[in-house]
Amino acid sequence: MSVLEEMRIRSLGVIDDAVVELSPGFTAVTGETGAGKTMVVTSLGLLLGGRADPALVRVGAKAAVVEGRITVSEGDAAALRAEEAGAELDDGALLISRTVSAEGRSRAHLGGRSVPVGVLTELADELVAVHGQTDQQGLLKPARQRGALDRYAGDGVEVPHAKYAAAYRRLRAVATELEELTTRARERAQEADLLRFGLNEVAAVEPLPGEDVELAAEAERLGHAEALASAAALAHTALAGNPEDPESVDATTVVAAAGQALDGVRAHDPALAALADRVGEISILLADVSGELAGYADQLDADPLRLAAVEERRAALTALTRKYGEDIATVLAWAQEGAGRLTELEGDDERIGELTAERDALRAELSVLGQALTDARTEAAARFADAVTEELASLAMPHARVSFAIRQTEAADEASGIDIGGRSVLYGPSGADEVELLLAPHPGAQPRPIAKGASGGELSRVMLAVEVVFAGSDPVPTYLFDEVDAGVGGKAAVEVGRRLAKLARSAQVVVVTHLPQVAAFADRQLLVEKTVDGSVTRSGVTVLEGEDRVRELSRMLAGQEDSETARAHAEELLATARADG
């Protein structure tokens, strides 16, 4: 559990320089009127991101500074938020400081790092609930009231809430996917039509892998068939001779003559023999090439019909490569991928039907679970209201009545709501209920939100009663009460002290009080005293023990520290408080 260990206050109001050491349980802050007790509340408010008023700065000082040390548990919400802001823990404690200059400038530091004041405000909800006449936090917020009521209700709300939350998350996922499919239906239909058209074009042509390369080569050959045939014939004649012209000279005859000339003398020199062999190889190669040229010329077909067919086929392939890829291999890859995508798109209608059915089933389930949540909250709210009303009777508010208003907001149409009590109402991750705590301070008064239904003094007592009933359910670890005893005395004051002590069993409680009946129940009592010059110095905030505490309670009782009657009464109060503890 987080605990506010101490605060150091400098140049704030009447306080010059003082350290306030707090108890993990119940700490009472007492002192003469005007001694500066309320500066404890003001200081804590500044640490928690409250408004920086330059009028708070002590006259003659350049700035007011408040520093606080709060122990936090590793992994709790406050520690995690502080770490997100770059703060570092000091041996398990969070150091917070706030500076307000006389000119009105404000600075905040958290865990050794400068942070926006808003970060301190975010931490406030996790660390401290302040209940006073001017500064109200915590359970005055309707969203927190619902959460606290749910925790108070226990399994009655927790079980249906867990089922509801799971169904709600699934509904959000289904609704998101369904919206994506339906809102983009036109785009997806257009995409499917384009794919279908393209795939039909490719299927109509039926291209084969590498066909474009082969046809390009064939078109080149057929387009130059006459030139190729003429060149082959001339080359053949040059190599093999012209049978119609016996006097023509050809390469085969010339090379053969060279071979014959060498054959006659090759036996006399190995080098010449090697040359003769090479001439023989040339002769064989000429014969081979000459034969292939003759065959090439005979086989070459200058068929214009075939050329036209090839060009037509190439034009069809070019139409595909112009749209779907740089070559036929790319076109075929696009077609394969497009067929898969088309299958996916064509399955959308079926998927939309499945999601629509699941959405409707989930909405029906949420209606049942939402109704269960409403019923459980209504039952728990009645128990809570009775318990708080009973507490108020002991806190000098015997005619006050507390109740919960559990409402739902009508949905604009059935599609945007769930059915609760025969009505289509708006819903969220925690159900359809809007929860608000109401107070009727006297018979005949209309119940109003607690922040508006009580005076400043009454409000702190109402919140004390609420916090006592919610003890253990609300996660705020520290409570600060100011003016909780306004207008209270006698037996009611004792009851206030008793309930503050009860609350302190599960949380840290700090109370600024002028009632000895309240202070007597505290685990630690702090006395705030002014010096002769009207300021509170470091020695002006002291922890009272033993005889000193009896003297302060006597002063609070009778205005006289040495009155025997007051001392006896003070000792009796302390004995009563210890007996209750």
Coordinates of N, CA and C in Angstrom, one line a residue, residues 77-89 94-96 108-123:
A77 N -0.4 1.2 -10.0 CA -0.7 2.1 -11.1 C 0.1 3.4 -10.9
A78 N 0.3 3.9 -9.7 CA 1.0 5.2 -9.5 C 2.5 5.0 -9.9
A79 N 3.1 3.9 -9.5 CA 4.5 3.7 -9.8 C 4.7 3.6 -11.3
L80 N 3.8 2.9 -12.0 CA 3.9 2.7 -13.4 C 3.7 4.0 -14.2
R81 N 2.8 4.9 -13.7 CA 2.6 6.1 -14.4 C 3.8 7.0 -14.2
A82 N 4.3 7.0 -13.0 CA 5.5 7.8 -12.7 C 6.7 7.4 -13.5
E83 N 6.9 6.1 -13.7 CA 8.0 5.6 -14.5 C 7.8 5.9 -16.0
E84 N 6.5 6.0 -16.5 CA 6.2 6.4 -17.8 C 6.7 7.9 -18.0
A85 N 6.6 8.6 -17.0 CA 7.0 10.1 -17.1 C 8.5 10.3 -16.9
G86 N 9.2 9.2 -16.7 CA 10.6 9.2 -16.6 C 11.1 9.3 -15.1
A87 N 10.2 9.2 -14.2 CA 10.6 9.3 -12.8 C 11.4 8.0 -12.3
E88 N 12.2 8.2 -11.3 CA 12.9 7.1 -10.7 C 12.5 7.0 -9.2
L89 N 12.4 5.8 -8.8 CA 12.1 5.6 -7.4 C 13.3 5.7 -6.5
L94 N 8.6 7.5 -3.9 CA 8.4 8.5 -5.0 C 8.6 9.9 -4.4
L95 N 9.5 10.7 -4.9 CA 9.7 12.0 -4.4 C 9.0 13.0 -5.4
I96 N 8.1 13.8 -4.8 CA 7.4 14.8 -5.6 C 7.7 16.2 -5.0
A108 N 7.0 21.5 -11.6 CA 6.7 20.2 -10.9 C 7.9 19.3 -11.2
H109 N 8.3 18.5 -10.2 CA 9.3 17.5 -10.3 C 8.8 16.2 -9.7
L110 N 9.0 15.1 -10.4 CA 8.6 13.8 -10.0 C 9.7 12.8 -10.1
G111 N 10.2 12.2 -9.0 CA 11.3 11.3 -9.1 C 12.5 11.8 -9.7
G112 N 12.8 13.1 -9.4 CA 14.0 13.7 -10.0 C 13.9 14.2 -11.4
R113 N 12.7 14.1 -12.0 CA 12.6 14.6 -13.4 C 11.5 15.7 -13.4
S114 N 11.8 16.7 -14.2 CA 10.8 17.8 -14.4 C 9.7 17.2 -15.2
V115 N 8.4 17.4 -14.8 CA 7.2 16.9 -15.5 C 6.2 18.0 -15.6
P116 N 5.2 17.9 -16.5 CA 4.1 18.8 -16.5 C 3.3 18.6 -15.3
V117 N 2.6 19.7 -14.8 CA 1.8 19.6 -13.6 C 0.7 18.6 -13.9
G118 N 0.2 18.4 -15.1 CA -0.8 17.4 -15.4 C -0.5 16.0 -15.0
V119 N 0.8 15.7 -15.0 CA 1.2 14.3 -14.6 C 0.9 14.1 -13.1
L120 N 1.1 15.2 -12.3 CA 0.8 15.1 -10.8 C -0.7 14.9 -10.7
T121 N -1.5 15.6 -11.5 CA -3.0 15.5 -11.4 C -3.4 14.0 -11.7
E122 N -2.7 13.4 -12.7 CA -3.1 12.0 -13.0 C -2.7 11.1 -11.9
L123 N -1.7 11.4 -11.1 CA -1.3 10.5 -10.0 C -2.3 10.7 -8.8

